CSV table of C-alpha atoms in Angstrom, one decimal:
chain,number,residue,atom,x,y,z
A,1,MET,CA,-27.6,5.5,-4.3
A,2,GLU,CA,-26.2,8.9,-3.2
A,3,THR,CA,-24.0,7.6,-0.7
A,4,GLN,CA,-22.4,5.5,-3.2
A,5,MET,CA,-22.1,8.5,-5.4
A,6,ASN,CA,-20.4,10.6,-2.7
A,7,GLU,CA,-17.8,7.8,-1.8
A,8,LEU,CA,-16.6,7.0,-5.0
A,9,ALA,CA,-16.7,10.7,-6.6
A,10,GLY,CA,-13.1,11.1,-5.1
A,11,ILE,CA,-11.9,7.9,-6.6
A,12,ASN,CA,-13.4,8.3,-9.8
A,13,ALA,CA,-12.0,12.0,-10.0
A,14,ALA,CA,-8.6,10.4,-9.0
A,15,ALA,CA,-9.2,7.6,-11.7
A,16,GLN,CA,-9.5,10.5,-14.1
A,17,THR,CA,-6.8,12.6,-12.9
A,18,LEU,CA,-4.0,9.5,-13.3
A,19,GLN,CA,-5.5,8.6,-16.3
A,20,ASN,CA,-2.3,9.0,-18.5
A,21,LEU,CA,0.0,9.3,-15.7
A,22,ALA,CA,-0.4,5.9,-13.7
A,23,ILE,CA,0.1,2.7,-15.4
A,24,ARG,CA,-2.8,0.5,-15.3
A,25,THR,CA,-1.4,-2.3,-13.7
A,26,PRO,CA,-2.1,-6.1,-14.9
A,27,LEU,CA,-4.3,-8.6,-13.3
A,28,ALA,CA,-2.2,-12.0,-13.9
A,29,PRO,CA,-3.8,-15.0,-13.1
A,30,SER,CA,-1.4,-17.4,-11.3
A,31,ASN,CA,-2.1,-21.1,-12.6
A,32,ILE,CA,0.2,-22.4,-9.8
A,33,LEU,CA,-1.5,-20.8,-6.9
A,34,SER,CA,-4.8,-21.9,-8.5
A,35,GLN,CA,-4.3,-25.3,-8.8
A,36,GLU,CA,-2.9,-26.0,-5.0
A,37,TYR,CA,-5.6,-23.8,-3.7
A,38,ASP,CA,-8.5,-25.1,-5.6
A,39,GLY,CA,-9.6,-21.7,-6.7
A,40,GLU,CA,-8.9,-19.0,-9.3
A,41,ILE,CA,-6.1,-16.7,-8.0
A,42,PHE,CA,-4.8,-13.3,-9.7
A,43,LEU,CA,-2.0,-11.0,-8.8
A,44,LYS,CA,-2.6,-7.3,-8.9
A,45,LEU,CA,1.1,-6.1,-10.0
A,46,GLU,CA,1.6,-3.0,-8.3
A,47,ASN,CA,5.2,-3.6,-8.4
A,48,LEU,CA,4.9,-2.7,-12.2
A,49,GLN,CA,3.4,0.8,-11.2
A,50,ARG,CA,5.6,4.0,-12.1
A,51,THR,CA,8.4,4.2,-9.2
A,52,GLY,CA,8.1,0.2,-8.6
A,53,ALA,CA,5.0,0.6,-6.1
A,54,PHE,CA,1.4,1.5,-5.6
A,55,LYS,CA,2.3,4.8,-3.9
A,56,PHE,CA,2.4,7.0,-6.9
A,57,ARG,CA,-1.2,7.1,-7.2
A,58,GLY,CA,-2.2,8.6,-4.2
A,59,ALA,CA,1.1,11.0,-4.1
A,60,TYR,CA,-0.1,12.8,-7.2
A,61,ASN,CA,-3.5,12.7,-6.7
A,62,LYS,CA,-2.7,14.5,-3.5
A,63,LEU,CA,0.0,16.9,-4.9
A,64,HIS,CA,-2.2,17.4,-8.3
A,65,LYS,CA,-5.1,19.1,-6.3
A,66,LEU,CA,-2.8,21.5,-4.1
A,67,SER,CA,-3.6,25.3,-4.6
A,68,GLU,CA,-0.7,27.3,-6.4
A,69,VAL,CA,0.3,28.8,-2.5
A,70,GLU,CA,0.9,25.3,-1.3
A,71,LYS,CA,2.7,24.4,-4.3
A,72,GLN,CA,5.2,27.1,-4.1
A,73,ALA,CA,5.5,26.3,-0.5
A,74,GLY,CA,7.1,23.0,-1.2
A,75,VAL,CA,6.3,19.9,0.0
A,76,ILE,CA,7.8,17.6,2.8
A,77,ALA,CA,7.1,14.0,3.5
A,78,CYS,CA,7.9,11.0,5.5
A,79,SER,CA,8.4,7.7,4.0
A,80,ALA,CA,10.4,4.1,4.3
A,81,GLY,CA,10.6,4.3,0.7
A,82,ASN,CA,7.7,4.1,-1.5
A,83,HIS,CA,5.9,7.1,-0.5
A,84,ALA,CA,9.6,8.8,-1.1
A,85,GLN,CA,9.5,8.0,-4.6
A,86,GLY,CA,5.9,8.3,-5.6
A,87,VAL,CA,6.0,12.0,-4.0
A,88,ALA,CA,9.5,12.7,-5.5
A,89,LEU,CA,7.9,11.8,-9.1
A,90,ALA,CA,5.2,13.5,-8.6
A,91,ALA,CA,6.7,16.6,-7.2
A,92,SER,CA,9.1,16.7,-10.2
A,93,LEU,CA,5.9,16.2,-13.1
A,94,LEU,CA,4.4,19.1,-11.4
A,95,GLY,CA,7.4,21.4,-10.7
A,96,ILE,CA,7.3,21.2,-6.9
A,97,ARG,CA,10.2,21.3,-4.6
A,98,ALA,CA,10.1,18.2,-2.4
A,99,ARG,CA,11.8,17.2,0.5
A,100,ILE,CA,11.7,13.6,1.9
A,101,PHE,CA,12.6,12.7,5.5
A,102,MET,CA,13.3,8.8,5.9
A,103,PRO,CA,14.6,6.8,8.3
A,104,VAL,CA,18.2,6.1,9.1
A,105,THR,CA,17.6,2.3,8.4
A,106,ALA,CA,15.6,2.6,4.8
A,107,PRO,CA,16.8,0.5,2.1
A,108,LEU,CA,19.8,1.9,-0.1
A,109,THR,CA,18.1,1.3,-3.3
A,110,LYS,CA,14.6,3.2,-1.8
A,111,ILE,CA,17.1,6.3,-0.7
A,112,GLU,CA,19.0,6.4,-4.3
A,113,ALA,CA,15.7,6.1,-6.3
A,114,THR,CA,14.0,9.1,-4.3
A,115,LYS,CA,17.1,11.2,-4.7
A,116,GLY,CA,17.1,10.4,-8.8
A,117,TYR,CA,13.5,11.3,-9.0
A,118,GLY,CA,14.6,15.0,-7.7
A,119,ALA,CA,14.0,15.0,-4.6
A,120,GLU,CA,16.1,16.3,-1.2
A,121,VAL,CA,16.4,13.1,1.0
A,122,VAL,CA,16.9,13.7,4.9
A,123,LEU,CA,18.1,10.6,7.1
A,124,VAL,CA,16.3,11.1,10.5
A,125,GLY,CA,15.0,8.6,13.1
A,126,GLU,CA,15.5,5.0,13.6
A,127,SER,CA,11.7,3.8,12.8
A,128,PHE,CA,8.8,5.1,10.4
A,129,ASP,CA,7.2,6.4,13.3
A,130,GLU,CA,9.9,8.3,14.9
A,131,THR,CA,11.0,10.0,11.2
A,132,LYS,CA,7.3,11.3,11.1
A,133,GLU,CA,7.0,12.9,14.4
A,134,LEU,CA,10.4,15.0,13.4
A,135,THR,CA,8.5,15.2,9.6
A,136,ILE,CA,5.7,17.2,11.0
A,137,GLN,CA,7.6,19.1,13.7
A,138,GLU,CA,9.7,20.3,10.7
A,139,ALA,CA,6.9,21.2,8.5
A,140,GLN,CA,5.4,23.1,11.4
A,141,GLN,CA,8.7,25.3,11.4
A,142,THR,CA,9.2,25.7,7.2
A,143,GLY,CA,5.7,26.2,6.4
A,144,GLU,CA,6.2,23.1,3.7
A,145,VAL,CA,3.2,21.1,3.1
A,146,PHE,CA,3.1,18.1,5.0
A,147,ILE,CA,2.2,14.7,2.3
A,148,SER,CA,0.9,12.2,4.6
A,149,PRO,CA,1.6,8.6,3.3
A,150,PHE,CA,-1.2,7.3,4.5
A,151,ASP,CA,-3.7,9.2,6.5
A,152,ASP,CA,-5.1,11.8,3.6
A,153,ARG,CA,-8.2,11.6,1.9
A,154,ASP,CA,-6.8,12.3,-1.3
A,155,VAL,CA,-3.9,10.0,-0.8
A,156,ILE,CA,-6.1,7.3,0.2
A,157,GLU,CA,-8.8,8.1,-3.3
A,158,GLY,CA,-5.7,7.6,-5.3
A,159,GLN,CA,-4.7,4.1,-4.1
A,160,GLY,CA,-8.7,3.2,-4.3
A,161,THR,CA,-8.1,3.4,-8.3
A,162,ILE,CA,-7.0,-0.1,-7.6
A,163,GLY,CA,-10.1,-1.0,-6.5
A,164,LEU,CA,-11.7,0.1,-9.8
A,165,GLU,CA,-9.3,-1.5,-12.1
A,166,ILE,CA,-9.8,-5.1,-10.1
A,167,LEU,CA,-13.6,-4.7,-10.5
A,168,ALA,CA,-13.2,-3.7,-14.1
A,169,ASP,CA,-11.0,-6.7,-15.1
A,170,LEU,CA,-13.0,-9.2,-12.7
A,171,PRO,CA,-16.2,-7.7,-11.3
A,172,ASP,CA,-17.1,-10.8,-9.6
A,173,VAL,CA,-14.4,-11.1,-7.3
A,174,ASP,CA,-14.5,-12.9,-4.3
A,175,ASN,CA,-11.8,-11.9,-2.4
A,176,VAL,CA,-9.1,-9.2,-2.2
A,177,ILE,CA,-6.0,-9.9,-0.3
A,178,VAL,CA,-4.1,-6.4,0.6
A,179,PRO,CA,-0.9,-5.7,2.7
A,180,ILE,CA,-1.2,-2.8,5.8
A,181,GLY,CA,1.0,-0.5,6.5
A,182,GLY,CA,-0.6,2.6,7.9
A,183,GLY,CA,-3.8,1.8,5.9
A,184,GLY,CA,-3.8,3.9,2.9
A,185,LEU,CA,-3.9,1.0,0.4
A,186,ILE,CA,-6.5,-1.1,1.7
A,187,ALA,CA,-8.6,1.6,2.8
A,188,GLY,CA,-8.9,3.0,-0.6
A,189,ILE,CA,-9.3,-0.4,-2.2
A,190,ALA,CA,-12.1,-1.1,0.5
A,191,LEU,CA,-13.6,2.1,-0.3
A,192,ALA,CA,-14.0,1.3,-4.0
A,193,ILE,CA,-15.1,-2.2,-3.6
A,194,LYS,CA,-17.3,-2.4,-0.8
A,195,GLU,CA,-19.4,0.9,-2.8
A,196,LEU,CA,-19.7,-1.2,-5.9
A,197,HIS,CA,-19.4,-4.9,-5.0
A,198,PRO,CA,-20.2,-5.2,-0.9
A,199,GLU,CA,-20.2,-9.0,-1.3
A,200,THR,CA,-16.4,-8.9,-2.0
A,201,ARG,CA,-14.4,-9.9,1.1
A,202,ILE,CA,-11.6,-7.7,1.9
A,203,ILE,CA,-8.4,-9.2,3.7
A,204,GLY,CA,-6.1,-7.5,5.2
A,205,VAL,CA,-2.4,-9.1,6.1
A,206,GLN,CA,0.8,-7.6,8.4
A,207,SER,CA,3.5,-9.2,10.0
A,208,TYR,CA,3.7,-10.6,13.2
A,209,GLN,CA,6.4,-8.0,13.9
A,210,VAL,CA,4.4,-5.0,13.3
A,211,HIS,CA,0.6,-4.8,13.3
A,212,GLY,CA,-0.7,-1.7,14.4
A,213,MET,CA,-3.8,-1.3,12.2
A,214,ILE,CA,-4.8,-4.9,13.3
A,215,SER,CA,-3.9,-4.8,16.9
A,216,SER,CA,-6.2,-1.5,16.6
A,217,LEU,CA,-9.0,-3.2,14.9
A,218,TRP,CA,-9.2,-6.1,17.5
A,219,ALA,CA,-8.9,-3.5,20.1
A,220,GLN,CA,-11.6,-1.3,18.2
A,221,GLN,CA,-9.4,1.8,18.6
A,222,LEU,CA,-6.4,3.4,17.2
A,223,VAL,CA,-3.5,1.4,19.5
A,224,VAL,CA,0.4,0.9,19.1
A,225,ASN,CA,2.0,-2.2,18.0
A,226,ARG,CA,5.8,-3.0,16.7
A,227,THR,CA,8.1,-5.8,18.3
A,228,SER,CA,11.0,-5.4,15.9
A,229,LYS,CA,11.6,-4.4,12.3
A,230,THR,CA,10.2,-6.5,9.6
A,231,LEU,CA,11.2,-7.5,6.3
A,232,ALA,CA,8.2,-5.8,5.0
A,233,ASP,CA,9.9,-2.5,5.7
A,234,GLY,CA,7.0,-0.9,3.6
A,235,CYS,CA,4.4,-1.6,6.2
A,236,ASP,CA,7.0,-1.2,9.2
A,237,VAL,CA,4.0,1.2,10.8
A,238,ALA,CA,3.3,0.8,14.6
A,239,LEU,CA,0.6,3.3,14.5
A,240,ALA,CA,-2.1,3.5,11.6
A,241,GLY,CA,-3.8,6.3,10.6
A,242,ALA,CA,-7.1,7.7,12.3
A,243,LEU,CA,-8.6,8.1,9.0
A,244,THR,CA,-7.9,4.9,7.4
A,245,TYR,CA,-8.9,3.2,10.5
A,246,GLU,CA,-12.0,5.2,10.5
A,247,LEU,CA,-12.6,3.9,6.8
A,248,LEU,CA,-11.1,0.4,7.2
A,249,HIS,CA,-12.8,-0.8,10.3
A,250,LYS,CA,-16.5,-1.0,8.8
A,251,ARG,CA,-15.1,-2.4,5.6
A,252,ILE,CA,-12.8,-4.9,6.3
A,253,ASP,CA,-13.8,-8.7,6.9
A,254,GLU,CA,-10.6,-10.7,7.7
A,255,THR,CA,-7.3,-10.0,9.2
A,256,VAL,CA,-4.3,-12.1,8.8
A,257,LEU,CA,-0.6,-11.9,10.7
A,258,VAL,CA,2.2,-13.6,9.1
A,259,GLU,CA,5.8,-14.7,10.5
A,260,GLU,CA,8.7,-13.6,8.8
A,261,ALA,CA,9.5,-16.9,7.5
A,262,ASP,CA,6.3,-16.9,5.6
A,263,ILE,CA,7.2,-13.1,3.8
A,264,GLN,CA,10.8,-14.6,2.7
A,265,ARG,CA,8.7,-17.6,1.4
A,266,ALA,CA,6.4,-15.6,-0.9
A,267,ILE,CA,9.5,-13.4,-2.2
A,268,PHE,CA,11.4,-16.5,-3.5
A,269,TYR,CA,8.1,-18.2,-4.3
A,270,LEU,CA,7.0,-14.8,-6.4
A,271,ALA,CA,10.6,-14.9,-8.0
A,272,LEU,CA,10.6,-18.7,-8.9
A,273,LYS,CA,7.4,-19.5,-10.0
A,274,GLU,CA,5.5,-16.3,-11.1
A,275,LYS,CA,8.6,-14.2,-12.5
A,276,VAL,CA,7.5,-11.1,-10.5
A,277,VAL,CA,10.1,-9.2,-8.1
A,278,ALA,CA,8.3,-8.0,-4.9
A,279,GLU,CA,9.6,-6.6,-1.5
A,280,GLY,CA,8.6,-7.8,1.9
A,281,ALA,CA,5.5,-5.3,1.7
A,282,GLY,CA,4.6,-6.6,-1.9
A,283,ALA,CA,4.5,-10.1,-1.1
A,284,LEU,CA,2.7,-9.6,2.3
A,285,SER,CA,-0.6,-11.2,0.2
A,286,THR,CA,1.0,-14.0,-1.2
A,287,ALA,CA,2.7,-14.9,2.3
A,288,ALA,CA,-0.9,-15.0,3.5
A,289,ILE,CA,-2.3,-17.6,0.8
A,290,LEU,CA,1.3,-19.6,1.3
A,291,SER,CA,0.8,-19.6,5.1
A,292,GLY,CA,-2.3,-22.0,4.9
A,293,GLN,CA,-4.2,-19.4,6.9
A,294,ILE,CA,-7.2,-18.5,4.3
A,295,ASN,CA,-7.4,-22.0,2.5
A,296,HIS,CA,-11.0,-22.3,3.2
A,297,LEU,CA,-11.8,-18.9,1.7
A,298,LEU,CA,-9.7,-19.8,-1.6
A,299,LYS,CA,-11.3,-23.1,-2.6
A,300,GLY,CA,-14.0,-22.1,-5.4
A,301,LYS,CA,-13.6,-18.5,-5.3
A,302,LYS,CA,-11.7,-15.8,-7.4
A,303,THR,CA,-9.0,-14.1,-5.2
A,304,VAL,CA,-7.0,-11.1,-6.0
A,305,ALA,CA,-3.5,-10.9,-3.8
A,306,VAL,CA,-2.4,-7.1,-4.1
A,307,VAL,CA,1.8,-7.3,-5.0
A,308,SER,CA,1.9,-3.7,-3.4
A,309,GLY,CA,5.6,-3.3,-4.4
A,310,GLY,CA,9.0,-4.8,-5.9
A,311,ASN,CA,11.4,-2.1,-4.8
A,312,ILE,CA,13.5,-4.9,-3.0
A,313,ASP,CA,17.1,-4.4,-2.0
A,314,PHE,CA,19.3,-6.2,-3.9
A,315,SER,CA,21.6,-7.8,-1.2
A,316,VAL,CA,18.0,-8.5,0.6
A,317,LEU,CA,16.9,-10.1,-2.3
A,318,LYS,CA,20.0,-12.0,-3.3
A,319,GLY,CA,20.2,-13.6,0.2
A,320,ILE,CA,16.5,-14.7,0.1
A,321,LEU,CA,16.9,-16.4,-3.5
């Protein structure tokens, strides 16, 4: 019990911090998926979170806990887009100066939204991992506080509040399907759920194009995996976090890799049938269901698919539709 309290203390504190700031997003039943897969399937709609993705939770929790000296120094972050917006909004609410380094390939909608929240945006690097290295180098030179998009306990605990909400709405949930990039979201959710309801199965999903975390879980050590960019740009992370890997490898039950066509199909399905706008990363959990790879886990069970974000570039959405 003592270990449980220690593990959950940070997530419970984050829930208090975010209580009147983050949206308590709905857990919506999917009648179509439930009927088709012979179970009860729900969508955790983090696309309805502030900034359109779950990232605000972790970003605010981290920035809120900075010392006054750190706040004065300003913050710097790297992001493909959603962490950028989360940090930008959190910094604006707390009166902290923020600079965000984003890959030159970042979606225009995410770049403009980040600027709209008041942060300075610098476009550098061809991929997230390259941008991350340049951001860390810059932070070392300027003294700004680097805000990791995933490999930070405060950020992870902020994301873990989603796990608390899922259990509050569906205490006997059997499966929780979560997209994976660097691992902050799934590590936080797994940390919360496995402490309170260890029987729940945690299922992680990545694209065949980029699956650093799943490759690491298979190899039982951190390895790089990226063959090309993915429609799930928010999860385009070749090397997962050391902390997220450490927290996750003991708590994940299943891993699923999906094709780009599966992700496209999931975005289309969510928009057309569920009236849910999801970006590629946000559609990964649904893609895992539609791919047919986990039918045996869904039958007769209660399953939550986390729709992690809805910040899709309009031209991409238009093309898919």
